[in-house]
CSV table of C-alpha atoms in Angstrom, one decimal:
chain,number,residue,atom,x,y,z
L,1328,UNK,CA,14.0,9.1,-25.2
L,1329,UNK,CA,10.6,7.5,-25.8
L,1330,UNK,CA,8.4,9.4,-28.2
L,1331,UNK,CA,5.6,9.6,-25.6
L,1332,UNK,CA,8.0,11.0,-23.1
L,1333,UNK,CA,9.1,13.6,-25.6
L,1334,UNK,CA,5.5,14.5,-26.4
L,1335,UNK,CA,4.8,15.0,-22.7
L,1336,UNK,CA,7.8,17.3,-22.2
L,1337,UNK,CA,7.0,19.3,-25.3
L,1338,UNK,CA,3.4,19.6,-24.1
L,1339,UNK,CA,4.5,21.0,-20.8
L,1340,UNK,CA,7.1,23.2,-22.5
L,1341,UNK,CA,4.5,24.6,-24.8
L,1342,UNK,CA,2.8,26.1,-21.8
L,1343,UNK,CA,5.9,28.2,-21.1
L,1344,UNK,CA,6.4,31.0,-20.5
L,1345,UNK,CA,3.2,31.9,-18.8
L,1346,UNK,CA,2.1,35.0,-17.1
L,1347,UNK,CA,1.1,34.7,-13.5
L,1348,UNK,CA,-2.6,35.1,-14.5
L,1349,UNK,CA,-2.3,32.0,-16.7
L,1350,UNK,CA,-0.8,29.7,-14.2
L,1351,UNK,CA,-3.0,26.7,-13.5
L,1352,UNK,CA,-3.2,26.0,-9.8
L,1353,UNK,CA,-3.8,22.3,-9.1
L,1354,UNK,CA,-5.2,21.5,-5.6
L,1355,UNK,CA,-4.2,18.1,-4.5
L,1356,UNK,CA,-5.4,16.1,-1.4
L,1357,UNK,CA,-3.1,13.4,-0.2
L,1358,UNK,CA,-3.2,10.9,2.6
L,1359,UNK,CA,0.5,10.4,2.5
L,1360,UNK,CA,2.3,11.3,5.7
L,1361,UNK,CA,5.6,10.5,7.4
L,1362,UNK,CA,8.4,9.5,4.9
L,1363,UNK,CA,5.8,9.2,2.1
L,1364,UNK,CA,4.5,12.6,2.7
L,1365,UNK,CA,8.0,14.1,2.8
L,1366,UNK,CA,8.8,12.5,-0.6
L,1367,UNK,CA,5.6,13.7,-2.2
L,1368,UNK,CA,6.2,17.2,-0.9
L,1369,UNK,CA,9.7,17.1,-2.5
L,1370,UNK,CA,8.3,15.9,-5.8
L,1371,UNK,CA,5.7,18.7,-5.7
L,1372,UNK,CA,8.4,21.3,-5.0
L,1373,UNK,CA,10.6,20.0,-7.7
L,1374,UNK,CA,7.8,20.0,-10.2
L,1375,UNK,CA,6.7,23.6,-9.3
L,1376,UNK,CA,10.4,24.7,-9.7
L,1377,UNK,CA,10.7,23.0,-13.0
L,1378,UNK,CA,8.2,25.2,-14.9
L,1379,UNK,CA,5.9,28.2,-14.5
L,1380,UNK,CA,2.7,27.0,-16.1
L,1381,UNK,CA,1.3,24.8,-13.3
L,1382,UNK,CA,1.5,25.1,-9.6
L,1383,UNK,CA,0.5,22.2,-7.4
L,1384,UNK,CA,-0.7,23.0,-3.9
L,1385,UNK,CA,-0.9,19.9,-1.7
L,1386,UNK,CA,-2.9,19.3,1.4
L,1387,UNK,CA,-2.3,16.3,3.7
L,1388,UNK,CA,-5.4,14.9,5.3
L,1389,UNK,CA,-5.7,12.1,8.0
L,1390,UNK,CA,-5.0,8.7,6.6
L,1391,UNK,CA,-7.8,6.1,6.3
L,1392,UNK,CA,-11.5,6.5,6.5
L,1393,UNK,CA,-11.4,10.2,7.5
L,1394,UNK,CA,-9.6,10.9,4.2
L,1395,UNK,CA,-12.0,8.9,2.1
L,1396,UNK,CA,-15.1,10.3,3.8
L,1397,UNK,CA,-14.0,13.8,3.2
L,1398,UNK,CA,-13.0,13.1,-0.4
L,1399,UNK,CA,-16.4,11.5,-1.2
L,1400,UNK,CA,-18.4,14.2,0.5
L,1401,UNK,CA,-16.4,17.0,-1.1
L,1402,UNK,CA,-16.5,15.5,-4.6
L,1403,UNK,CA,-20.3,14.9,-4.5
L,1404,UNK,CA,-20.9,18.6,-3.7
L,1405,UNK,CA,-18.4,19.9,-6.2
L,1406,UNK,CA,-15.9,21.0,-3.5
L,1407,UNK,CA,-13.2,18.4,-3.9
L,1408,UNK,CA,-9.7,18.9,-5.1
L,1409,UNK,CA,-8.4,18.7,-8.6
L,1410,UNK,CA,-6.3,15.7,-7.8
L,1411,UNK,CA,-6.1,13.1,-5.0
L,1412,UNK,CA,-3.8,10.3,-4.0
L,1413,UNK,CA,-5.9,7.1,-3.3
L,1414,UNK,CA,-5.4,3.4,-2.8
L,1415,UNK,CA,-6.2,1.4,-5.9
L,1416,UNK,CA,-8.0,-1.1,-3.6
L,1417,UNK,CA,-10.6,1.6,-3.1
L,1418,UNK,CA,-11.2,2.2,-6.8
L,1419,UNK,CA,-14.4,0.0,-7.1
L,1420,UNK,CA,-16.0,2.1,-4.4
L,1421,UNK,CA,-14.8,5.5,-5.6
L,1422,UNK,CA,-15.1,5.0,-9.4
L,1423,UNK,CA,-18.2,2.9,-9.1
L,1424,UNK,CA,-19.8,5.4,-6.7
L,1425,UNK,CA,-19.3,8.3,-9.1
L,1426,UNK,CA,-16.7,10.0,-6.9
L,1427,UNK,CA,-14.0,10.0,-9.7
L,1428,UNK,CA,-13.9,11.1,-13.3
L,1429,UNK,CA,-12.5,8.8,-15.9
L,1430,UNK,CA,-9.2,9.7,-17.7
L,1431,UNK,CA,-9.3,9.4,-21.5
L,1432,UNK,CA,-6.4,7.8,-23.4
L,1433,UNK,CA,-6.1,11.0,-25.4
L,1434,UNK,CA,-5.6,13.0,-22.1
L,1435,UNK,CA,-2.8,10.6,-21.1
L,1436,UNK,CA,-1.3,10.7,-24.5
L,1437,UNK,CA,-1.2,14.5,-24.4
L,1438,UNK,CA,1.3,14.3,-21.4
L,1439,UNK,CA,3.2,11.4,-22.9
L,1440,UNK,CA,1.6,8.6,-20.9
L,1441,UNK,CA,-0.1,5.3,-22.0
L,1442,UNK,CA,-1.3,2.2,-20.3
L,1443,UNK,CA,1.7,0.1,-21.3
L,1444,UNK,CA,4.0,2.5,-19.5
L,1445,UNK,CA,2.8,0.9,-16.2
L,1446,UNK,CA,3.2,-2.5,-14.7
L,1447,UNK,CA,0.3,-4.6,-16.0
L,1448,UNK,CA,-1.1,-5.6,-12.6
L,1449,UNK,CA,-1.2,-2.1,-11.3
L,1450,UNK,CA,-2.6,-0.7,-14.6
L,1451,UNK,CA,-5.4,-3.2,-14.4
L,1452,UNK,CA,-6.2,-2.2,-10.9
L,1453,UNK,CA,-6.6,1.4,-12.2
L,1454,UNK,CA,-9.5,0.4,-14.5
L,1455,UNK,CA,-13.2,0.2,-13.7
L,1456,UNK,CA,-16.0,-0.7,-16.1
L,1457,UNK,CA,-13.6,-0.5,-19.0
L,1458,UNK,CA,-12.3,3.0,-18.2
L,1459,UNK,CA,-9.2,4.4,-16.6
L,1460,UNK,CA,-9.9,6.1,-13.3
L,1461,UNK,CA,-6.4,6.4,-11.8
L,1462,UNK,CA,-2.7,6.5,-12.8
L,1463,UNK,CA,-0.8,4.0,-10.6
L,1464,UNK,CA,2.1,5.2,-8.6
L,1465,UNK,CA,3.5,2.2,-6.8
L,1466,UNK,CA,2.9,-1.1,-5.1
L,1467,UNK,CA,3.7,-1.6,-1.4
L,1468,UNK,CA,3.6,-5.2,-0.3
L,1469,UNK,CA,3.9,-6.8,3.1
L,1470,UNK,CA,7.5,-8.0,3.7
L,1471,UNK,CA,9.5,-9.7,6.5
L,1472,UNK,CA,12.1,-7.5,8.2
L,1473,UNK,CA,14.8,-9.2,10.3
L,1474,UNK,CA,17.4,-8.1,12.8
L,1475,UNK,CA,20.6,-9.7,11.6
L,1476,UNK,CA,22.2,-9.5,15.1
L,1477,UNK,CA,19.4,-11.5,16.7
L,1478,UNK,CA,18.9,-13.8,13.8
L,1479,UNK,CA,22.6,-14.6,13.8
L,1480,UNK,CA,22.6,-15.6,17.5
L,1481,UNK,CA,19.7,-17.9,16.7
L,1482,UNK,CA,21.6,-19.6,13.8
L,1483,UNK,CA,19.3,-18.3,11.2
L,1484,UNK,CA,21.8,-16.6,8.9
L,1485,UNK,CA,23.9,-18.1,6.0
L,1486,UNK,CA,27.6,-17.7,5.4
L,1487,UNK,CA,26.9,-14.3,3.7
L,1488,UNK,CA,25.1,-13.0,6.7
L,1489,UNK,CA,21.6,-13.2,5.1
L,1490,UNK,CA,18.6,-15.0,6.3
L,1491,UNK,CA,18.5,-18.7,5.4
L,1492,UNK,CA,15.4,-19.6,3.4
L,1493,UNK,CA,12.3,-20.1,5.5
L,1494,UNK,CA,9.5,-22.2,4.0
L,1495,UNK,CA,6.4,-23.4,5.7
L,1496,UNK,CA,4.5,-22.3,8.8
L,1497,UNK,CA,6.5,-24.7,11.0
L,1498,UNK,CA,9.8,-23.3,9.8
L,1499,UNK,CA,8.8,-19.7,10.5
L,1500,UNK,CA,7.3,-20.7,13.9
L,1501,UNK,CA,10.6,-22.4,14.7
L,1502,UNK,CA,12.6,-19.3,13.6
L,1503,UNK,CA,10.6,-17.2,16.0
L,1504,UNK,CA,11.1,-19.7,18.8
L,1505,UNK,CA,14.8,-19.8,18.2
L,1506,UNK,CA,15.2,-16.1,18.4
L,1507,UNK,CA,13.3,-16.0,21.7
L,1508,UNK,CA,15.3,-18.9,23.1
L,1509,UNK,CA,18.7,-17.6,22.0
L,1510,UNK,CA,18.3,-13.9,22.8
L,1511,UNK,CA,15.4,-13.5,25.2
L,1512,UNK,CA,14.0,-10.9,22.7
L,1513,UNK,CA,10.7,-11.3,21.0
L,1514,UNK,CA,10.8,-13.5,17.9
L,1515,UNK,CA,8.3,-11.3,16.1
L,1516,UNK,CA,6.7,-7.9,16.3
L,1517,UNK,CA,3.7,-6.7,14.3
L,1518,UNK,CA,0.8,-4.4,14.9
L,1519,UNK,CA,-1.7,-6.4,16.9
L,1520,UNK,CA,-3.9,-4.0,18.9
L,1521,UNK,CA,-7.7,-3.7,18.6
L,1522,UNK,CA,-8.6,-1.8,15.4
L,1523,UNK,CA,-5.3,-2.6,13.7
L,1524,UNK,CA,-5.0,-3.8,10.1
L,1525,UNK,CA,-1.8,-5.9,10.1
L,1526,UNK,CA,-3.6,-9.1,11.0
L,1527,UNK,CA,-6.0,-8.6,8.2
L,1528,UNK,CA,-3.2,-8.2,5.7
L,1529,UNK,CA,-1.3,-11.2,7.0
L,1530,UNK,CA,-4.4,-13.4,7.2
L,1531,UNK,CA,-5.4,-12.4,3.6
L,1532,UNK,CA,-1.9,-13.2,2.4
L,1533,UNK,CA,-1.8,-16.7,4.0
L,1534,UNK,CA,-5.2,-17.5,2.7
L,1535,UNK,CA,-4.1,-16.5,-0.8
L,1536,UNK,CA,-1.1,-18.8,-0.4
L,1537,UNK,CA,-3.6,-21.6,0.0
L,1538,UNK,CA,-5.5,-20.4,-3.1
L,1539,UNK,CA,-8.4,-19.0,-1.0
L,1540,UNK,CA,-9.9,-15.5,-1.3
L,1541,UNK,CA,-11.6,-13.9,1.6
L,1542,UNK,CA,-14.7,-13.2,-0.5
L,1543,UNK,CA,-15.8,-14.6,-3.8
L,1544,UNK,CA,-19.2,-14.2,-5.6
L,1545,UNK,CA,-20.6,-12.3,-2.7
L,1546,UNK,CA,-19.8,-15.0,-0.1
L,1547,UNK,CA,-17.0,-15.7,2.4
L,1548,UNK,CA,-14.9,-18.2,0.6
L,1549,UNK,CA,-12.0,-19.2,2.9
L,1550,UNK,CA,-13.8,-22.1,4.6
L,1551,UNK,CA,-12.2,-24.0,7.4
L,1552,UNK,CA,-8.8,-22.7,6.4
L,1553,UNK,CA,-9.8,-19.3,7.7
L,1554,UNK,CA,-10.0,-20.5,11.3
L,1555,UNK,CA,-7.0,-22.7,11.0
L,1556,UNK,CA,-4.8,-20.0,9.6
L,1557,UNK,CA,-5.9,-17.4,12.2
L,1558,UNK,CA,-5.1,-20.0,14.9
L,1559,UNK,CA,-1.6,-20.6,13.6
L,1560,UNK,CA,-0.9,-16.8,13.7
L,1561,UNK,CA,-2.5,-16.5,17.2
L,1562,UNK,CA,-0.2,-19.4,18.3
L,1563,UNK,CA,2.8,-17.2,17.9
L,1564,UNK,CA,1.4,-14.8,20.5
L,1565,UNK,CA,0.1,-17.5,22.8
L,1566,UNK,CA,3.6,-19.1,22.8
L,1567,UNK,CA,5.1,-15.8,23.8
L,1568,UNK,CA,7.1,-15.3,20.6
L,1569,UNK,CA,5.2,-12.0,20.0
L,1570,UNK,CA,3.4,-9.5,22.2
L,1571,UNK,CA,-0.3,-9.0,21.7
L,1572,UNK,CA,-2.0,-5.6,22.0
L,1573,UNK,CA,0.7,-3.5,20.4
L,1574,UNK,CA,-0.4,-0.5,18.4
L,1575,UNK,CA,1.5,0.5,15.3
L,1576,UNK,CA,4.0,2.9,17.0
L,1577,UNK,CA,4.8,0.4,19.7
L,1578,UNK,CA,5.3,-2.5,17.3
L,1579,UNK,CA,7.7,-0.6,15.0
L,1580,UNK,CA,9.5,0.8,18.0
L,1581,UNK,CA,10.1,-2.7,19.3
L,1582,UNK,CA,11.8,-3.6,16.1
L,1583,UNK,CA,13.7,-0.4,15.6
L,1584,UNK,CA,14.9,-0.6,19.2
L,1585,UNK,CA,16.5,-4.0,18.5
L,1586,UNK,CA,14.0,-5.9,20.7
L,1587,UNK,CA,12.5,-8.3,18.1
L,1588,UNK,CA,14.0,-10.7,15.6
L,1589,UNK,CA,11.4,-10.2,12.9
L,1590,UNK,CA,8.8,-7.7,11.9
L,1591,UNK,CA,6.0,-8.3,9.5
L,1592,UNK,CA,5.0,-4.9,8.0
L,1593,UNK,CA,4.7,-3.0,4.8
L,1594,UNK,CA,7.6,-1.6,2.9
L,1595,UNK,CA,6.8,1.9,4.1
L,1596,UNK,CA,9.1,1.3,7.1
L,1597,UNK,CA,12.2,1.1,4.8
L,1598,UNK,CA,13.0,4.9,5.0
L,1599,UNK,CA,13.2,4.8,8.8
L,1600,UNK,CA,15.6,1.8,8.7
L,1601,UNK,CA,17.7,3.4,6.0
L,1602,UNK,CA,17.8,6.7,8.0
L,1603,UNK,CA,18.7,5.0,11.2
L,1604,UNK,CA,21.5,2.9,9.6
L,1605,UNK,CA,23.0,6.0,7.9
L,1606,UNK,CA,22.8,8.0,11.1
L,1607,UNK,CA,24.3,5.2,13.2
L,1608,UNK,CA,21.3,5.2,15.5
L,1609,UNK,CA,19.7,1.9,14.5
L,1610,UNK,CA,22.0,-0.2,16.6
L,1611,UNK,CA,21.8,-3.4,14.5
L,1612,UNK,CA,22.1,-4.7,11.0
L,1613,UNK,CA,18.9,-5.4,9.2
L,1614,UNK,CA,17.7,-7.4,6.2
L,1615,UNK,CA,14.4,-7.6,4.4
L,1616,UNK,CA,12.9,-10.5,2.4
L,1617,UNK,CA,9.5,-11.1,0.8
L,1618,UNK,CA,6.9,-12.7,3.0
L,1619,UNK,CA,8.0,-16.4,2.9
L,1620,UNK,CA,6.2,-19.2,1.2
L,1621,UNK,CA,4.4,-20.5,4.2
L,1622,UNK,CA,1.8,-22.6,2.4
L,1623,UNK,CA,1.6,-23.4,-1.4
L,1624,UNK,CA,3.1,-20.2,-2.7
L,1625,UNK,CA,4.5,-16.8,-1.6
L,1626,UNK,CA,1.4,-14.7,-2.2
L,1627,UNK,CA,1.6,-11.5,-0.1
L,1628,UNK,CA,-0.9,-8.7,0.5
L,1629,UNK,CA,-0.2,-5.4,-1.2
L,1630,UNK,CA,-1.9,-2.2,-2.1
L,1631,UNK,CA,-1.0,0.6,-4.5
L,1632,UNK,CA,-1.1,4.3,-4.4
L,1633,UNK,CA,-2.5,6.1,-7.5
L,1634,UNK,CA,-3.5,9.5,-8.7
L,1635,UNK,CA,-7.2,10.1,-9.3
L,1636,UNK,CA,-9.3,13.0,-10.5
L,1637,UNK,CA,-12.4,13.7,-8.4
L,1638,UNK,CA,-15.6,14.1,-10.5
L,1639,UNK,CA,-16.7,17.1,-8.4
L,1640,UNK,CA,-20.4,16.8,-9.1
L,1641,UNK,CA,-21.7,19.5,-11.5
L,1642,UNK,CA,-18.4,21.3,-11.5
L,1643,UNK,CA,-16.2,19.2,-13.8
L,1644,UNK,CA,-12.7,20.6,-14.5
L,1645,UNK,CA,-11.8,22.2,-17.8
L,1646,UNK,CA,-9.6,20.5,-20.4
L,1647,UNK,CA,-6.8,22.9,-19.6
L,1648,UNK,CA,-7.0,22.1,-15.9
L,1649,UNK,CA,-7.1,18.3,-16.7
L,1650,UNK,CA,-4.0,18.8,-18.8
L,1651,UNK,CA,-2.2,20.6,-16.0
L,1652,UNK,CA,-3.2,17.9,-13.5
L,1653,UNK,CA,-1.9,15.1,-15.7
L,1654,UNK,CA,1.3,17.0,-16.5
L,1655,UNK,CA,2.1,16.8,-12.8
L,1656,UNK,CA,1.2,13.1,-12.7
L,1657,UNK,CA,3.4,12.4,-15.6
L,1658,UNK,CA,6.3,14.3,-14.0
L,1659,UNK,CA,5.9,12.2,-10.8
L,1660,UNK,CA,5.8,9.0,-12.8
L,1661,UNK,CA,9.1,9.9,-14.6
L,1662,UNK,CA,10.7,10.9,-11.3
L,1663,UNK,CA,9.4,8.0,-9.2
L,1664,UNK,CA,12.9,6.7,-8.4
L,1665,UNK,CA,12.8,9.1,-5.6
L,1666,UNK,CA,9.5,7.6,-4.6
L,1667,UNK,CA,11.2,4.1,-4.6
L,1668,UNK,CA,13.7,5.4,-2.1
L,1669,UNK,CA,10.7,5.4,0.3
L,1670,UNK,CA,10.5,1.6,0.0
L,1671,UNK,CA,7.8,1.5,-2.6
L,1672,UNK,CA,8.0,-0.4,-5.9
L,1673,UNK,CA,7.3,2.1,-8.7
L,1674,UNK,CA,4.5,1.3,-11.1
L,1675,UNK,CA,6.0,3.3,-14.0
L,1676,UNK,CA,7.9,0.7,-16.0
L,1677,UNK,CA,10.7,2.9,-17.4
L,1678,UNK,CA,11.6,3.6,-13.8
L,1679,UNK,CA,10.7,0.3,-12.2
L,1680,UNK,CA,12.7,-1.6,-14.8
L,1681,UNK,CA,15.7,0.7,-14.9
L,1682,UNK,CA,19.1,-0.4,-13.7
L,1683,UNK,CA,19.0,2.2,-11.0
L,1684,UNK,CA,15.8,1.0,-9.5
L,1685,UNK,CA,16.8,-2.7,-9.8
L,1686,UNK,CA,20.0,-2.0,-7.9
L,1687,UNK,CA,18.5,0.2,-5.3
L,1688,UNK,CA,19.1,-1.1,-1.7
L,1689,UNK,CA,17.4,-2.4,0.4
L,1690,UNK,CA,14.6,-2.6,-2.2
L,1691,UNK,CA,16.4,-5.2,-4.2
L,1692,UNK,CA,16.3,-7.6,-1.3
L,1693,UNK,CA,12.5,-7.8,-1.5
L,1694,UNK,CA,11.9,-6.9,-5.1
L,1695,UNK,CA,10.7,-10.5,-5.8
L,1696,UNK,CA,7.6,-9.8,-3.7
L,1697,UNK,CA,6.3,-7.8,-6.7
L,1698,UNK,CA,5.6,-11.0,-8.5
L,1699,UNK,CA,3.4,-12.5,-5.8
L,1700,UNK,CA,1.2,-9.6,-4.6
L,1701,UNK,CA,-2.5,-10.0,-3.9
L,1702,UNK,CA,-4.9,-7.2,-3.3
L,1703,UNK,CA,-8.1,-7.1,-1.3
L,1704,UNK,CA,-10.8,-8.7,-3.5
L,1705,UNK,CA,-12.8,-6.2,-5.6
L,1706,UNK,CA,-15.9,-4.9,-4.0
L,1707,UNK,CA,-17.3,-1.5,-3.0
L,1708,UNK,CA,-16.8,-2.5,0.7
L,1709,UNK,CA,-13.2,-3.6,0.3
L,1710,UNK,CA,-9.9,-1.8,0.3
L,1711,UNK,CA,-7.7,0.3,2.5
L,1712,UNK,CA,-9.6,1.3,5.7
L,1713,UNK,CA,-12.8,0.3,3.9
L,1714,UNK,CA,-15.9,-1.0,5.7
L,1715,UNK,CA,-14.9,-4.6,5.6
L,1716,UNK,CA,-11.4,-4.0,6.8
L,1717,UNK,CA,-12.9,-1.9,9.6
L,1718,UNK,CA,-15.0,-4.8,10.8
L,1719,UNK,CA,-12.0,-7.2,10.5
L,1720,UNK,CA,-9.9,-4.9,12.6
L,1721,UNK,CA,-12.5,-5.2,15.4
L,1722,UNK,CA,-12.4,-9.0,15.6
L,1723,UNK,CA,-9.3,-10.5,14.1
L,1724,UNK,CA,-6.8,-9.0,16.6
L,1725,UNK,CA,-8.8,-10.6,19.5
L,1726,UNK,CA,-7.5,-14.2,19.1
L,1727,UNK,CA,-3.9,-12.9,19.3
L,1728,UNK,CA,-4.6,-11.7,22.8
L,1729,UNK,CA,-6.7,-14.7,23.7
L,1730,UNK,CA,-9.8,-12.6,24.1
L,1731,UNK,CA,-11.7,-14.7,21.5
L,1732,UNK,CA,-11.1,-18.0,19.9
L,1733,UNK,CA,-10.3,-17.9,16.2
L,1734,UNK,CA,-13.7,-19.5,15.5
L,1735,UNK,CA,-15.6,-17.0,17.6
L,1736,UNK,CA,-13.7,-14.1,16.1
L,1737,UNK,CA,-14.5,-15.2,12.5
L,1738,UNK,CA,-18.2,-15.9,13.4
L,1739,UNK,CA,-18.5,-12.3,14.7
L,1740,UNK,CA,-16.6,-11.0,11.7
L,1741,UNK,CA,-18.9,-12.7,9.3
L,1742,UNK,CA,-22.1,-11.9,11.2
L,1743,UNK,CA,-21.3,-8.2,11.1
L,1744,UNK,CA,-19.8,-8.1,7.6
L,1745,UNK,CA,-22.5,-10.1,5.9
L,1746,UNK,CA,-24.7,-7.0,5.6
L,1747,UNK,CA,-22.0,-5.4,3.4
L,1748,UNK,CA,-21.9,-8.4,1.0
L,1749,UNK,CA,-25.7,-8.1,0.6
L,1750,UNK,CA,-25.8,-4.4,0.2
L,1751,UNK,CA,-26.0,-2.7,-3.2
L,1752,UNK,CA,-22.9,-0.6,-4.0
L,1753,UNK,CA,-23.6,3.0,-3.1
L,1754,UNK,CA,-24.0,5.8,-5.6
L,1755,UNK,CA,-22.8,9.0,-4.0
């Protein structure tokens, strides 16, 4: 057992037994729902049952901008929770805007945690201005799901029944075409309706594969490749290999119903596939691979969940409350194998690098994606459901449906988003 782990357990044990009046109640706000939400609720219940000193009370709020708007507003007036789950892509906005309090190394050490316990990339994303503002929980990259029954009919599987390597945009486009031609089903499904985010994540991934960020030094930095890449994606829809205008539930239902050869989506859909396969209701065999190398490398968009402590204005939490909060965070980190069963790649290295996690299926099929993840560029306006993503979701889906040309969509995107790049980061 690592010394820091032992310290953390002793620190928590030292709080036992506790009279009811001494119990520290930790109020947590989370944006985790569906399978993620169920797993977090289970971790909360297990933690609460494991000791009597701390009780976590979790409230689930609506994902996306509603969650962040409420978190920011509540923290500013001192009415926020003690703990919140956030996307690390939003850290520059939340930490830089004064919404979060920093976490001192000594506070982490008191519960047996330290920075080198976490995967380096995710730990770095938890820092802002030289301080720690979050404890990373996971990474959840974009991956390529495939229906083995349909892919097999299209001649896309090897002798072991796995997807043959796909490399290059032409190769993926041909795979989509072959599924459509051989089965009559859609080659691909992905969220593509107005106000959806999947096209942003895929576009950002493919630009990164060409060594191009969306934004750099306060300017749009993708150049002509932005339009060309968006046009290649739109071409799948124009050719009839994918259906435009599908919202998230419709797109996932198309794949889960066996009506699409491939699905580009985040790893958060793994639990539903596992559940369907175990229950015998899925109706097909599936596989998952990292987003293929379609240009120069296999970069793929990802984000990470993390635990953060709201600053709560002029009502900062006591040292005892902070210790209670971080005791729960440490517990979840050490028990994040259960979180991995939700498809996520744990950020806590002793779990992420354990034999159990490395052998976990179907996670092992796409584990290599962890080495190629790219996040939204840093910026107060970036990140999950942030202002720039919201603008992108207005215009980038339009070329998929033929409503705008890629050039026109990007012109409108840049025109509206330029004000964000020029605006000073807000202080809340």
